[in-house]
Short mmCIF file of C-alpha atoms and ligand atoms in Angstrom, two decimals:
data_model
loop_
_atom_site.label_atom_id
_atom_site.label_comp_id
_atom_site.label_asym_id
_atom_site.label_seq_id
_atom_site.Cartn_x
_atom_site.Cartn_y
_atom_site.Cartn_z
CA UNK Q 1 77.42 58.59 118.88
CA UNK Q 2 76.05 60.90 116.38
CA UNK Q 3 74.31 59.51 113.36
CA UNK Q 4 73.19 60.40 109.59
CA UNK Q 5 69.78 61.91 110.93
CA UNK Q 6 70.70 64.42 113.10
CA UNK Q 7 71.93 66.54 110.26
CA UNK Q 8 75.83 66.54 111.46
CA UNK Q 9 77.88 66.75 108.33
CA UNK Q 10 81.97 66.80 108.26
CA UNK Q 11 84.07 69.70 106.74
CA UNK Q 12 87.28 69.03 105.33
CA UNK Q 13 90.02 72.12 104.55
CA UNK Q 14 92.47 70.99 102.36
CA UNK Q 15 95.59 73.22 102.42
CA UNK Q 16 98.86 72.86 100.66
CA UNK Q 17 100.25 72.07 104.11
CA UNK Q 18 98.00 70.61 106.23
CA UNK Q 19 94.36 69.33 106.26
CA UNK Q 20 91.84 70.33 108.97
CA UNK Q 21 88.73 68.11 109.35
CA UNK Q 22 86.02 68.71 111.61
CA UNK Q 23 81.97 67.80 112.41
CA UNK Q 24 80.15 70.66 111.44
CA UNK Q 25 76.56 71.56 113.13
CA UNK Q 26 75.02 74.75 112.99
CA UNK Q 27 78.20 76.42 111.27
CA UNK Q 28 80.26 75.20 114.25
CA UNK Q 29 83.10 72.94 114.21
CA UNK Q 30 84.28 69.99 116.62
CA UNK Q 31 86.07 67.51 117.06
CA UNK Q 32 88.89 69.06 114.89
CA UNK Q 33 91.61 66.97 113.68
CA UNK Q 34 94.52 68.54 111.81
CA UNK Q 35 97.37 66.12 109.69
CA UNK Q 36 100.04 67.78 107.42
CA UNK Q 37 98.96 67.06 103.61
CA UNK Q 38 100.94 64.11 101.67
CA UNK Q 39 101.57 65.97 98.75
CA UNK Q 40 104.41 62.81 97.20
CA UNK Q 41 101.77 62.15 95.58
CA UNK Q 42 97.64 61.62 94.57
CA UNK Q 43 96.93 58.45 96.06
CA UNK Q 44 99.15 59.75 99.39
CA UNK Q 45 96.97 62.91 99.57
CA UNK Q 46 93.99 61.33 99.39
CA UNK Q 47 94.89 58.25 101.37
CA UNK Q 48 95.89 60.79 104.15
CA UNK Q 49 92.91 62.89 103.68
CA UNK Q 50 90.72 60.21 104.29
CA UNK Q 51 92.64 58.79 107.42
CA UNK Q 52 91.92 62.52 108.78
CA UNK Q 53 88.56 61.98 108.22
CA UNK Q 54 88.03 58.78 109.38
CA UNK Q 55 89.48 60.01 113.04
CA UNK Q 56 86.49 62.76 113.11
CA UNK Q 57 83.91 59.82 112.02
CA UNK Q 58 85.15 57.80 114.82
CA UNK Q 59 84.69 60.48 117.62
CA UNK Q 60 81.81 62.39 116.09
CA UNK Q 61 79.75 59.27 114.00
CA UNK Q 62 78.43 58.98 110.37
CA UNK Q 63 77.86 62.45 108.76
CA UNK Q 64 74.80 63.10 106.75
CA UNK Q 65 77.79 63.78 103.88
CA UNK Q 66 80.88 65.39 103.53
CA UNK Q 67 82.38 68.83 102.32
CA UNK Q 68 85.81 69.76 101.12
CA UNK Q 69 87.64 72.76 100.17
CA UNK Q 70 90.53 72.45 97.85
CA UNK Q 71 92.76 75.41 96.83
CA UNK Q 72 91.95 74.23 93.33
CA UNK Q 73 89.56 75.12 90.61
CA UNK Q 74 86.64 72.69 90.85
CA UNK Q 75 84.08 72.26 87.66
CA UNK Q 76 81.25 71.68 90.05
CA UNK Q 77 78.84 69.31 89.15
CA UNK Q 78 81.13 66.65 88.79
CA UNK Q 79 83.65 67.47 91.77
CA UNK Q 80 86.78 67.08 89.25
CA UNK Q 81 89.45 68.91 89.89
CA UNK Q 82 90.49 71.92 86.94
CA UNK Q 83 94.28 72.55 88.40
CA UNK Q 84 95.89 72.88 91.19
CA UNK Q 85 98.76 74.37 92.05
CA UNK Q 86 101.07 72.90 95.11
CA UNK Q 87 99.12 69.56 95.48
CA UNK Q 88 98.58 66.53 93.39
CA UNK Q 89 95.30 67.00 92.36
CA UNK Q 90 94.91 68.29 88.94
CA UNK Q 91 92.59 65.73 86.72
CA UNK Q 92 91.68 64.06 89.66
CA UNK Q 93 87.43 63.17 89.77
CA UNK Q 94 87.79 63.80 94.10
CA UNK Q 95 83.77 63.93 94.75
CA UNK Q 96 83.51 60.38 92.94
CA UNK Q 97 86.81 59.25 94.65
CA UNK Q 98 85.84 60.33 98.54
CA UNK Q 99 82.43 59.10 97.78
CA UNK Q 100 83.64 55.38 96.97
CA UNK Q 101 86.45 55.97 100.22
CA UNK Q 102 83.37 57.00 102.15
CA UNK Q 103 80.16 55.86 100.99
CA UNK Q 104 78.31 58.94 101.82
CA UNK Q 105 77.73 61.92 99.74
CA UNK Q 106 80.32 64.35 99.23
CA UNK Q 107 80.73 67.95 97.60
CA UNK Q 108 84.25 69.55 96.87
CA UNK Q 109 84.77 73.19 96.09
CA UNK Q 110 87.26 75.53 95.77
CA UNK Q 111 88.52 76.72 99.20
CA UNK Q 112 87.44 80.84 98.74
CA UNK Q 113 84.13 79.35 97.86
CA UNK Q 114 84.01 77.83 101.10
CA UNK Q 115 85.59 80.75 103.05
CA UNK Q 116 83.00 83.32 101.82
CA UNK Q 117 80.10 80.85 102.62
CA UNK Q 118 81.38 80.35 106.20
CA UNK Q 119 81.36 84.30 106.15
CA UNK Q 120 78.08 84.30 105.29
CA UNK Q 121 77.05 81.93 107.86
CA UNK Q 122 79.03 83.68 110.59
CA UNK Q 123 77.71 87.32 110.16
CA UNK Q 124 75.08 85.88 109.11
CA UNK Q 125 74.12 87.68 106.03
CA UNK Q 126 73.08 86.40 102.35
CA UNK Q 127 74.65 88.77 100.22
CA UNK Q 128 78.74 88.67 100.44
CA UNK Q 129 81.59 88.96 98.71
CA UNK Q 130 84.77 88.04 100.22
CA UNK Q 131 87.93 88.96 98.88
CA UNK Q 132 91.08 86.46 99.86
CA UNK Q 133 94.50 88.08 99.88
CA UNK Q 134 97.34 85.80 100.50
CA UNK Q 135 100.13 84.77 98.24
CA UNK Q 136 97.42 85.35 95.25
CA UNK Q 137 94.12 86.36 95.53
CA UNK Q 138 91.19 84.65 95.81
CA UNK Q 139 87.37 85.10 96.17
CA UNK Q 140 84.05 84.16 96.91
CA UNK Q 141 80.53 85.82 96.14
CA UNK Q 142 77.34 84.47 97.73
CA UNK Q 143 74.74 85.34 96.73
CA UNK Q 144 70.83 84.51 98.27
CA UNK Q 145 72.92 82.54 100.91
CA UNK Q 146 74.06 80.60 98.03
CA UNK Q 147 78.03 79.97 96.79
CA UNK Q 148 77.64 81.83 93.06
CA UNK Q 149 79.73 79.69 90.78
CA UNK Q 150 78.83 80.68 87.02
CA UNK Q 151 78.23 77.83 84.43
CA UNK Q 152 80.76 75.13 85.63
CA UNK Q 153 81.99 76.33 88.78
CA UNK Q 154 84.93 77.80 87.55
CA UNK Q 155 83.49 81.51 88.08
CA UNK Q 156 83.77 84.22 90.92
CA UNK Q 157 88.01 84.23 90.16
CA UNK Q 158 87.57 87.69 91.69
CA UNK Q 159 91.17 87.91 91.93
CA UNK Q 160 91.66 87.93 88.20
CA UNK Q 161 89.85 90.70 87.27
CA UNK Q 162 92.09 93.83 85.78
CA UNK Q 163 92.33 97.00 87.28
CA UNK Q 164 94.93 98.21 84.59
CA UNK Q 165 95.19 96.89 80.90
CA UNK Q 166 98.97 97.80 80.98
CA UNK Q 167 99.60 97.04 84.39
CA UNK Q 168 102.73 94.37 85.53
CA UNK Q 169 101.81 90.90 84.34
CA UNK Q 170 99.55 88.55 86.38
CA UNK Q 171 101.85 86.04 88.77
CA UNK Q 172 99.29 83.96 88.72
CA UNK Q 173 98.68 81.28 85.91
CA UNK Q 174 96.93 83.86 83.98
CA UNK Q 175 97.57 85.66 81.08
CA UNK Q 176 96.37 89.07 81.81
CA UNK Q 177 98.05 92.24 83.42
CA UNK Q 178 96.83 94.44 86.39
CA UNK Q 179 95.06 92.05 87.53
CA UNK Q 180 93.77 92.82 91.40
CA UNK Q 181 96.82 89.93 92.24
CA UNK Q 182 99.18 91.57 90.31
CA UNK Q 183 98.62 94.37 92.83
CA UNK Q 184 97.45 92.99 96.07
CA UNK Q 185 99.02 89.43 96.35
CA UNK Q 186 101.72 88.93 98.85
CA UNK Q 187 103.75 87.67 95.33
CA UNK Q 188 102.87 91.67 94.46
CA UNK Q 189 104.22 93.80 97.22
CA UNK Q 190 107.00 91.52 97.48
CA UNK Q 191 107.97 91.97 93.67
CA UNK Q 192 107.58 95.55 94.41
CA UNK Q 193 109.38 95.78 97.41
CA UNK Q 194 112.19 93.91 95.94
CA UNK Q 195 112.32 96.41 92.72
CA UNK Q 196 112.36 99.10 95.11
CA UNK Q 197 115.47 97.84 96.88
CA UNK Q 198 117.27 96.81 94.31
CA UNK Q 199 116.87 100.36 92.79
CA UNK Q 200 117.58 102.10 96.19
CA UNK Q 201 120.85 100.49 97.77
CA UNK Q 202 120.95 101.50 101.27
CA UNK Q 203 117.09 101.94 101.75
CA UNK Q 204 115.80 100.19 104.58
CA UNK Q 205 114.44 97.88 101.72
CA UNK Q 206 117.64 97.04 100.11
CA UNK Q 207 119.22 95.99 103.61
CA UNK Q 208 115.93 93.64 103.93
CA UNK Q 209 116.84 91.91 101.30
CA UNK Q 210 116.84 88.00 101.74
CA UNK Q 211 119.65 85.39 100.89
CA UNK Q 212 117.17 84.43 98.03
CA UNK Q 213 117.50 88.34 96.67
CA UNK Q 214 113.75 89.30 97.45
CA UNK Q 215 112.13 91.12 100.31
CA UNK Q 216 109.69 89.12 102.06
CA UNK Q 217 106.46 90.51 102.76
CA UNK Q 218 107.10 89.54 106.28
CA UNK Q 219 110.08 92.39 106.60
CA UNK Q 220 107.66 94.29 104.04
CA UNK Q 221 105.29 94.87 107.12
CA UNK Q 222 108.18 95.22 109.50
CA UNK Q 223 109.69 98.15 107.30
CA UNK Q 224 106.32 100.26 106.72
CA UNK Q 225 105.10 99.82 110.38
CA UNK Q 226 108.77 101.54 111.21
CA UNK Q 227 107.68 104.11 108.97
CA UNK Q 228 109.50 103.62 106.35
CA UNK Q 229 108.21 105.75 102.91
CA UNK Q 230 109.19 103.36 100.56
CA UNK Q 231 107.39 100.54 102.45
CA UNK Q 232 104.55 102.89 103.13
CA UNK Q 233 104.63 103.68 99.02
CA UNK Q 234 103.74 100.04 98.35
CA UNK Q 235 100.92 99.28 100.83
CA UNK Q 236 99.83 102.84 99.84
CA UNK Q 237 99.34 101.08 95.93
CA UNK Q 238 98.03 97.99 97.22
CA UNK Q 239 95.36 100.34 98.97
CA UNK Q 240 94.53 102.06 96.25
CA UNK Q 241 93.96 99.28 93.86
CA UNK Q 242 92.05 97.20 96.35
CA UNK Q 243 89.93 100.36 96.59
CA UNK Q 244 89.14 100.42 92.78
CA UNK Q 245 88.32 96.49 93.11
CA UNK Q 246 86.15 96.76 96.24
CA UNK Q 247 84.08 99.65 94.44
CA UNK Q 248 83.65 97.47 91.39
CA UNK Q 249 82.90 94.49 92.78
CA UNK Q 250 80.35 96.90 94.91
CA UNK Q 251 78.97 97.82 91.93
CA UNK Q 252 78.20 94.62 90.33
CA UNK Q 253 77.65 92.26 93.30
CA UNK Q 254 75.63 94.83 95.10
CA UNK Q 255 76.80 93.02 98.51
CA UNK Q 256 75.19 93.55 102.31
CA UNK Q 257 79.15 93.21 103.20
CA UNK Q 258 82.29 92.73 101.34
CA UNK Q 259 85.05 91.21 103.81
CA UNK Q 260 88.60 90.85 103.60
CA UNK Q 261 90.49 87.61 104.26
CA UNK Q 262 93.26 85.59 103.61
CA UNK Q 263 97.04 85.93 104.74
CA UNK Q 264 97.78 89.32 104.43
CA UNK Q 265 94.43 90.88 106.20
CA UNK Q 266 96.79 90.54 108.95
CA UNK Q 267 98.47 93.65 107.75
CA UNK Q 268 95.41 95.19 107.01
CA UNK Q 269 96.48 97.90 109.38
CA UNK Q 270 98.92 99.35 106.79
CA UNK Q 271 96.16 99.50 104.10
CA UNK Q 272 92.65 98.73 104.98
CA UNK Q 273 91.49 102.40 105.81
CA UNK Q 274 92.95 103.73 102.66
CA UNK Q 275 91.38 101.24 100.61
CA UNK Q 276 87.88 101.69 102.04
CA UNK Q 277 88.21 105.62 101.10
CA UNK Q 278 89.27 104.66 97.81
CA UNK Q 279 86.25 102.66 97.37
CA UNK Q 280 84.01 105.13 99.09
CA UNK Q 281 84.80 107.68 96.56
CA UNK Q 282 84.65 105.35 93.61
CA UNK Q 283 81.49 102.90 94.12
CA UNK Q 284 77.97 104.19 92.69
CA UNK Q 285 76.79 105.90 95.94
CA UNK Q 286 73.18 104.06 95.69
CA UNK Q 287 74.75 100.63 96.27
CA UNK Q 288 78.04 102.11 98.37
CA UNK Q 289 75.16 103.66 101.21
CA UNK Q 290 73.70 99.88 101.65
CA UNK Q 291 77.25 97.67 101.76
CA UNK Q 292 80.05 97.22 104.09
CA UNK Q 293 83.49 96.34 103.71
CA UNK Q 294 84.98 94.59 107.03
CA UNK Q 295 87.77 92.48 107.65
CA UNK Q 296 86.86 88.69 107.94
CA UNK Q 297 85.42 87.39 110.92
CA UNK Q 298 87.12 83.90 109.39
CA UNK Q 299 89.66 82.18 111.60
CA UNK Q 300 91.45 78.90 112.04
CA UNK Q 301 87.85 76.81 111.49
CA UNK Q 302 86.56 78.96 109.02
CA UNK Q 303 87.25 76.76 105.90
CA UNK Q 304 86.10 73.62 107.70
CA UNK Q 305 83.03 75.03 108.30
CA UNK Q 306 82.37 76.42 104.88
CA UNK Q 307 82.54 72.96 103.75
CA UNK Q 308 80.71 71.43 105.95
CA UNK Q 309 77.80 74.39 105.23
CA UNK Q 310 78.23 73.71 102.06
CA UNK Q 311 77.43 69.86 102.42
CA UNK Q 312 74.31 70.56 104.70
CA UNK Q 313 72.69 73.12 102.01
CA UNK Q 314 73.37 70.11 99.54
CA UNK Q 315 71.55 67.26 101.62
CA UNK Q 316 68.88 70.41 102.56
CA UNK Q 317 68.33 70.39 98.82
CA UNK Q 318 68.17 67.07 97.57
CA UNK Q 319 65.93 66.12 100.60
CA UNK Q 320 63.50 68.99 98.99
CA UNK Q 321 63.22 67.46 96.08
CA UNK Q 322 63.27 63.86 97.00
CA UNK Q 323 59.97 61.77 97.63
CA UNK Q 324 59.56 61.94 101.35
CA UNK Q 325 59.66 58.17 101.88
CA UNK Q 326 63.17 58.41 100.76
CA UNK Q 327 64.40 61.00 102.89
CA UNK Q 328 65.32 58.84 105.60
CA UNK Q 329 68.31 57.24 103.97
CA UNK Q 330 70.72 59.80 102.70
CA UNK Q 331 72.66 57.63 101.02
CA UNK Q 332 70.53 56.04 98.83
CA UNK Q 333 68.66 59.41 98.38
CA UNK Q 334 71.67 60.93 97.14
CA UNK Q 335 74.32 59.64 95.00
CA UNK Q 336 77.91 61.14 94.84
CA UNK Q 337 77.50 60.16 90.87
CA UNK Q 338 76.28 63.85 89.76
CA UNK Q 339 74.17 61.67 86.84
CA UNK Q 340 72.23 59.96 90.07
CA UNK Q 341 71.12 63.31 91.61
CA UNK Q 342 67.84 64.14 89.56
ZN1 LIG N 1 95.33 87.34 86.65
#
């Protein structure tokens, strides 16, 4: 059995359909566990959530303290959860709650937070910015090997930045238009793709259209990889605006690397190359000569590991700056009050 002093830590993903928990060491997971997520309600989620974790403690031991990812945003310091969208968290103080369930330190962030970190740790490198595109889109910057969060840990909502002042509205919860989601989200292309059809009966696109009335990104990617234009047309826009975001996030991150993740880097085929032009021609050449844009090395264990990274560079830290007769016990060391960690 593994112990508190042997710096193991446990990572927790927490999707909107299942949570993955594993024992993180060295930005490697085992012992994964995965359990669908209760989302009837708060105490559910979190009573599940902790059952998951309590079947990694059991095969792995005690962590040194505990990460989690949450597709939410977080306000840091205190672990309380901003909003969240498909699961019953919104209000909810989760790094005081999972510290009482667990009686070891934990940390909660928001998921691309995590993602980008494990990024980080995987190249490695300490200067990323990792761009998320799935049904929104999400990022993460590190920066000196460190999650940048601004002032409450709300920051780094890369996916919210506009590319067009009079562009189509956000679909996210956000008031803005052009917004890099509201033209690289999977909600995008398939808004787009289901304009196109409905303007274009008897396109390939209009016979793809779903019981529900909308093209799916799904037969999106089946249409442009057949060739068709009007596919092609919309992961040709997608391209091009990810190429305007990638050169200004370039320019103001100044990244070693910028990957893509998320859901639809799995088409990246259709626009990835495009995009990278775009960029190329757009960034300030003195920072677009010393960064570069990949697709993520990520996979299935890449957001359980950013927590659990995340957890480790926590105890790392507070073990800094505690008294080195103290060190020994983690969790008196460290509270999971934020008021106790001084
Ligand atoms: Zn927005």
């Amino acid at each position: 059995m593994a112990n508190a002093d042997d710096g193991m830590v446990v990572g927790v993903d927490v999707g909107g359909t299942k949570i993955a928990v594993g024992a993180v060491r060295s930005a490697k997971a085992q012992d994964r566990v995965e359990r669908p997520t209760q989302v009837s309600s708060t105490e559910a989620l979190l009573d599940g959530l902790e059952a998951t974790v309590n079947e990694v403690i059991r095969t792995a031991g005690t962590p040194a303290a505990i990460g989690v990812g949450v597709p939410s945003q977080i306000e840091y310091s205190t672990g309380t959860v901003e909003t969240s969208v498909n699961i019953p968290l919104t209000g909810v103080p989760l790094r005081t709650e999972l510290g009482r369930r667990f009686g070891v330190p934990v940390f909660v962030d928001n998921d691309a937070n995590c993602a980008a970190l494990a990024e980080a740790q995987l190249v490695p490198c300490d200067n990323l910015v990792m761009l998320t595109l799935g049904t929104g889109v999400g990022g993460g910057v590190i920066n000196s090997g460190r999650i940048f969060r601004g002032a409450h840990g709300l920051g780094a909502e890369l996916g919210h930045f506009s590319v067009n002042a009079d562009g189509p509205p956000c679909p996210g919860n956000c008031p803005n238009h052009g917004c890099l989601e509201a033209y690289c989200s999977g909600q995008a292309i398939e808004r787009d793709a289901t304009e196109l059809a409905e303007d274009k009966p008897g396109s390939r696109l209009a016979r793809a259209l779903g019981e529900d009335g909308k093209v799916s990104g799904r037969e999106l990617v089946s249409a442009a990889e057949e060739g068709d234009p009007d596919a092609l047309l919309i992961f040709d826009r997608l391209a091009r605006m990810l190429g305007v975001g990638i050169a200004g996030y370039v320019n103001v991150f100044q990244p070693e690397l910028l990957v893509i993740g998320g859901g639809l880097s799995r088409a990246s085929h259709l626009y990835f190359q495009r995009a990278v032009q775009e960029a190329a021609s757009r960034a300030l050449p003195a920072l677009w000569r010393r960064a570069q844009v990949s697709l993520a090395r990520g996979g299935a264990d890449a957001g359980v590991i950013g927590a659990g990274v995340l957890a480790a560079q926590e105890v790392q830290e507070a073990s800094r700056s505690t008294p080195a007769g103290a060190r020994r016990d983690t969790g008196q060391a460290m509270t999971t009050e934020p008021e106790g960690v001084e």
